[in-house]
Tab-separated table of C-alpha atoms in Angstrom:
chain	number	residue	atom	x	y	z
A	1	ASP	CA	2.094	5.416	-13.728
A	2	ALA	CA	3.591	8.875	-13.305
A	3	LYS	CA	6.726	9.283	-11.254
A	4	THR	CA	6.619	11.371	-8.086
A	5	THR	CA	9.304	13.350	-6.305
A	6	GLN	CA	9.235	14.061	-2.582
A	7	PRO	CA	11.790	15.569	-0.193
A	8	PRO	CA	13.568	12.809	1.747
A	9	SER	CA	12.833	14.276	5.163
A	10	MET	CA	10.980	17.044	6.981
A	11	ASP	CA	10.574	18.217	10.545
A	12	CYS	CA	7.534	19.702	12.198
A	13	ALA	CA	6.772	20.989	15.688
A	14	GLU	CA	3.934	19.317	17.542
A	15	GLY	CA	0.686	21.232	17.158
A	16	ARG	CA	1.798	23.001	14.002
A	17	ALA	CA	0.660	22.224	10.481
A	18	ALA	CA	2.805	19.811	8.490
A	19	ASN	CA	2.881	20.550	4.766
A	20	LEU	CA	4.321	17.737	2.681
A	21	PRO	CA	4.980	18.523	-1.002
A	22	CYS	CA	4.942	16.157	-3.950
A	23	ASN	CA	5.868	16.796	-7.572
A	24	HIS	CA	4.221	14.754	-10.316
A	25	SER	CA	4.911	16.791	-13.427
A	26	THR	CA	4.174	13.915	-15.848
A	27	ILE	CA	0.746	13.127	-14.437
A	28	SER	CA	-1.932	12.144	-16.975
A	29	GLY	CA	-5.522	13.266	-17.037
A	30	ASN	CA	-6.910	10.003	-15.662
A	31	GLU	CA	-4.375	9.616	-12.851
A	32	TYR	CA	-5.288	10.158	-9.243
A	33	VAL	CA	-2.971	11.373	-6.487
A	34	TYR	CA	-2.914	9.158	-3.385
A	35	TRP	CA	-1.205	9.679	-0.065
A	36	TYR	CA	-0.281	6.902	2.323
A	37	ARG	CA	1.867	6.810	5.415
A	38	GLN	CA	3.748	4.019	7.071
A	39	ILE	CA	4.707	3.924	10.684
A	40	HIS	CA	7.624	1.672	11.477
A	41	SER	CA	6.793	-2.041	11.273
A	42	GLN	CA	3.189	-1.444	10.243
A	43	GLY	CA	1.364	-1.669	6.928
A	44	PRO	CA	0.804	1.450	4.817
A	45	GLN	CA	-2.183	3.490	5.953
A	46	TYR	CA	-4.338	5.242	3.392
A	47	ILE	CA	-4.725	8.972	4.122
A	48	ILE	CA	-6.443	10.745	1.247
A	49	HIS	CA	-6.690	10.917	-2.530
A	50	GLY	CA	-7.892	13.280	-5.235
A	51	LEU	CA	-8.111	13.851	-8.965
A	52	LYS	CA	-8.443	17.586	-9.597
A	53	ASN	CA	-10.155	19.243	-6.676
A	54	ASN	CA	-8.800	19.825	-3.220
A	55	GLU	CA	-9.951	17.229	-0.723
A	56	THR	CA	-10.320	17.127	3.048
A	57	ASN	CA	-11.104	14.336	5.460
A	58	GLU	CA	-10.698	13.743	9.170
A	59	MET	CA	-6.987	13.053	8.815
A	60	ALA	CA	-5.694	15.606	6.339
A	61	SER	CA	-6.218	17.970	3.441
A	62	LEU	CA	-4.927	17.527	-0.081
A	63	ILE	CA	-4.187	20.554	-2.213
A	64	ILE	CA	-3.650	19.872	-5.933
A	65	THR	CA	-2.366	22.674	-8.146
A	66	GLU	CA	-4.476	23.760	-11.076
A	67	ASP	CA	-2.074	22.214	-13.595
A	68	ARG	CA	-2.008	19.031	-11.449
A	69	LYS	CA	1.773	18.876	-11.613
A	70	SER	CA	2.185	19.022	-7.851
A	71	SER	CA	0.260	18.559	-4.648
A	72	THR	CA	0.598	19.181	-0.917
A	73	LEU	CA	-0.605	17.020	1.934
A	74	ILE	CA	-1.504	19.062	4.982
A	75	LEU	CA	-1.743	17.636	8.500
A	76	PRO	CA	-3.361	20.587	10.248
A	77	HIS	CA	-2.196	19.904	13.804
A	78	ALA	CA	0.655	17.436	13.803
A	79	THR	CA	1.124	15.137	16.782
A	80	LEU	CA	4.011	12.889	17.774
A	81	ARG	CA	2.014	9.943	16.416
A	82	ASP	CA	2.150	11.469	12.944
A	83	THR	CA	5.866	10.686	12.760
A	84	ALA	CA	6.065	8.300	9.790
A	85	VAL	CA	7.160	7.881	6.185
A	86	TYR	CA	4.684	9.593	3.858
A	87	TYR	CA	4.243	8.357	0.314
A	88	CYS	CA	2.731	10.246	-2.587
A	89	ILE	CA	1.574	7.953	-5.393
A	90	VAL	CA	0.022	8.680	-8.747
A	91	ARG	CA	-2.014	5.933	-10.352
A	92	ALA	CA	-4.524	5.609	-13.134
A	93	ASN	CA	-7.887	3.988	-12.664
A	94	ASN	CA	-7.314	1.271	-15.257
A	95	ALA	CA	-9.103	-2.035	-15.422
A	96	GLY	CA	-7.421	-5.300	-16.378
A	97	GLY	CA	-3.867	-6.535	-16.517
A	98	THR	CA	-1.188	-6.660	-13.899
A	99	SER	CA	-0.922	-2.872	-13.873
A	100	TYR	CA	-4.392	-2.513	-12.481
A	101	GLY	CA	-4.343	-1.683	-8.822
A	102	LYS	CA	-0.644	-2.253	-8.383
A	103	LEU	CA	0.932	0.460	-6.275
A	104	THR	CA	4.506	1.614	-6.627
A	105	PHE	CA	5.900	3.345	-3.584
A	106	GLY	CA	8.902	5.638	-3.961
A	107	GLN	CA	11.220	6.552	-1.117
A	108	GLY	CA	8.688	8.900	0.466
A	109	THR	CA	9.251	11.672	3.004
A	110	ILE	CA	10.275	10.863	6.549
A	111	LEU	CA	8.272	13.272	8.681
A	112	THR	CA	9.523	13.756	12.212
A	113	VAL	CA	7.220	15.583	14.608
A	114	HIS	CA	9.070	16.877	17.648
A	115	PRO	CA	7.783	18.266	20.949
L	1	ASP	CA	-13.896	1.367	7.737
L	2	VAL	CA	-12.196	-1.174	5.519
L	3	LYS	CA	-10.477	-3.885	7.465
L	4	VAL	CA	-7.729	-6.044	6.006
L	5	THR	CA	-6.503	-8.596	8.502
L	6	GLN	CA	-3.339	-10.614	8.223
L	7	SER	CA	-3.175	-13.703	10.376
L	8	SER	CA	0.239	-13.100	11.944
L	9	ARG	CA	2.304	-9.999	12.697
L	10	TYR	CA	5.514	-11.953	13.218
L	11	LEU	CA	6.455	-15.418	12.004
L	12	VAL	CA	9.645	-17.441	12.205
L	13	LYS	CA	10.076	-20.508	10.006
L	14	ARG	CA	12.884	-22.790	8.896
L	15	THR	CA	14.406	-23.223	5.451
L	16	GLY	CA	12.466	-25.747	3.378
L	17	GLU	CA	9.212	-25.405	5.305
L	18	LYS	CA	5.939	-24.728	3.534
L	19	VAL	CA	4.590	-21.424	4.849
L	20	PHE	CA	1.049	-20.087	4.666
L	21	LEU	CA	0.217	-16.403	5.077
L	22	GLU	CA	-3.464	-15.608	5.373
L	23	CYS	CA	-5.315	-12.404	4.589
L	24	VAL	CA	-8.986	-11.564	5.069
L	25	GLN	CA	-10.886	-8.425	4.054
L	26	ASP	CA	-14.378	-7.475	5.149
L	27	MET	CA	-15.433	-5.038	2.417
L	28	ASP	CA	-16.466	-7.419	-0.361
L	29	HIS	CA	-13.547	-6.257	-2.517
L	30	GLU	CA	-12.931	-8.110	-5.750
L	31	ASN	CA	-9.202	-7.427	-6.007
L	32	MET	CA	-6.624	-8.585	-3.524
L	33	PHE	CA	-2.830	-8.301	-3.604
L	34	TRP	CA	0.262	-9.701	-1.975
L	35	TYR	CA	3.379	-7.516	-1.812
L	36	ARG	CA	6.690	-7.819	-0.109
L	37	GLN	CA	8.573	-4.834	1.216
L	38	ASP	CA	12.323	-4.777	1.653
L	39	PRO	CA	14.633	-1.886	2.623
L	40	GLY	CA	15.804	0.003	-0.432
L	41	LEU	CA	13.569	-2.008	-2.776
L	42	GLY	CA	10.192	-0.556	-1.897
L	43	LEU	CA	6.973	-2.467	-2.432
L	44	ARG	CA	7.050	-5.330	-4.946
L	45	LEU	CA	3.959	-7.148	-6.194
L	46	ILE	CA	4.058	-10.932	-5.841
L	47	TYR	CA	0.568	-11.977	-6.969
L	48	PHE	CA	-2.869	-10.508	-7.247
L	49	SER	CA	-6.376	-11.885	-7.660
L	50	TYR	CA	-9.339	-10.182	-9.304
L	51	ASP	CA	-11.967	-12.791	-8.446
L	52	VAL	CA	-12.468	-16.074	-6.638
L	53	LYS	CA	-10.140	-18.737	-8.046
L	54	MET	CA	-8.559	-16.167	-10.386
L	55	LYS	CA	-4.957	-15.070	-9.986
L	56	GLU	CA	-2.291	-13.186	-11.879
L	57	LYS	CA	1.458	-13.143	-11.401
L	58	GLY	CA	2.985	-9.940	-10.254
L	59	ASP	CA	6.585	-8.850	-10.639
L	60	ILE	CA	8.253	-11.450	-8.409
L	61	PRO	CA	6.113	-14.632	-8.279
L	62	GLU	CA	8.978	-17.135	-8.185
L	63	GLY	CA	8.900	-19.312	-5.098
L	64	TYR	CA	5.346	-18.301	-4.237
L	65	SER	CA	1.821	-19.441	-4.997
L	66	VAL	CA	-1.582	-18.129	-3.957
L	67	SER	CA	-5.064	-19.394	-3.256
L	68	ARG	CA	-8.395	-17.558	-3.444
L	69	GLU	CA	-11.196	-19.982	-2.619
L	70	LYS	CA	-13.480	-17.359	-1.100
L	71	LYS	CA	-13.876	-13.729	-2.026
L	72	GLU	CA	-12.790	-12.422	1.358
L	73	ARG	CA	-9.685	-14.577	1.771
L	74	PHE	CA	-6.393	-14.531	-0.134
L	75	SER	CA	-3.565	-16.818	0.920
L	76	LEU	CA	0.106	-16.602	0.035
L	77	ILE	CA	2.097	-19.830	0.067
L	78	LEU	CA	5.844	-20.207	0.200
L	79	GLU	CA	6.291	-23.664	-1.261
L	80	SER	CA	9.739	-24.257	0.217
L	81	ALA	CA	10.892	-21.314	2.285
L	82	SER	CA	14.353	-19.901	1.696
L	83	THR	CA	16.333	-17.275	3.576
L	84	ASN	CA	15.930	-14.735	0.747
L	85	GLN	CA	12.199	-14.774	1.444
L	86	THR	CA	12.753	-13.134	4.800
L	87	SER	CA	10.745	-9.948	4.423
L	88	MET	CA	7.711	-7.904	5.394
L	89	TYR	CA	4.658	-9.255	3.555
L	90	LEU	CA	1.719	-6.967	2.940
L	91	CYS	CA	-1.774	-7.883	1.823
L	92	ALA	CA	-4.060	-5.289	0.249
L	93	SER	CA	-7.507	-5.103	-1.282
L	94	ILE	CA	-9.489	-2.776	-3.522
L	95	LEU	CA	-12.896	-2.632	-5.106
L	96	GLY	CA	-12.824	-4.134	-8.589
L	97	GLY	CA	-13.618	-2.701	-11.995
L	98	ARG	CA	-13.522	0.988	-12.798
L	99	ASN	CA	-13.785	2.016	-9.197
L	100	SER	CA	-13.571	5.785	-9.510
L	101	GLY	CA	-10.127	5.887	-8.027
L	102	GLN	CA	-10.964	4.177	-4.763
L	103	PRO	CA	-7.831	3.519	-2.692
L	104	GLN	CA	-6.127	0.277	-1.952
L	105	HIS	CA	-6.198	-0.718	1.718
L	106	PHE	CA	-3.438	-2.639	3.437
L	107	GLY	CA	-3.181	-5.026	6.324
L	108	ASP	CA	-0.693	-4.513	9.159
L	109	GLY	CA	1.836	-6.800	7.527
L	110	THR	CA	3.555	-10.044	8.477
L	111	ARG	CA	7.235	-9.856	9.275
L	112	LEU	CA	8.507	-13.262	8.205
L	113	SER	CA	11.941	-14.560	9.150
L	114	ILE	CA	13.320	-17.707	7.523
L	115	LEU	CA	16.169	-19.290	9.471
């Protein structure tokens, strides 16, 4: 699976958009970009994923560059409850073997939303 | 919404005890996973299962075993608990096969302390 690079920490004011970047310059054509977040002492929460096109759901938007070497997770109106560690993961949709489905989390970005 | 339920949020056991961690998912997923998460080490795969009664070792299976008697339930067993197994344990599930990039969903985790 491709390696990802994220800034270690970011701040955001409550009510403003939080834009979290992720670099994945070695991404392959069959690899998806996934975003999860983890609030202290809880399990990782799935946010959104995409392959090529930009995606939006009730939680966030995902913008993937045309060359797919980077992406941005956008929380349009951050709240205090969005304070968490955000993980960007790139994984192929392979079947079989121990690599299938296994997720590798990097260090992620600690997002702090302040009043 | 996918629901992955782990039986306990917090558990305290003694060295040498046999410990059972239970996980249930309600989305008819074929694949289920057990990870442990430790500070500075990220998420590490212990075991996974791709079907009832089928299991595969992950990256750190030593000291653990698993059971998958029913599709919705995946149990992690610490045969003889040791203090180095104190950790956050996370269960996850995902649709099997070539699943068009569907995400893995996690439970809330079990924080296990071995005294």
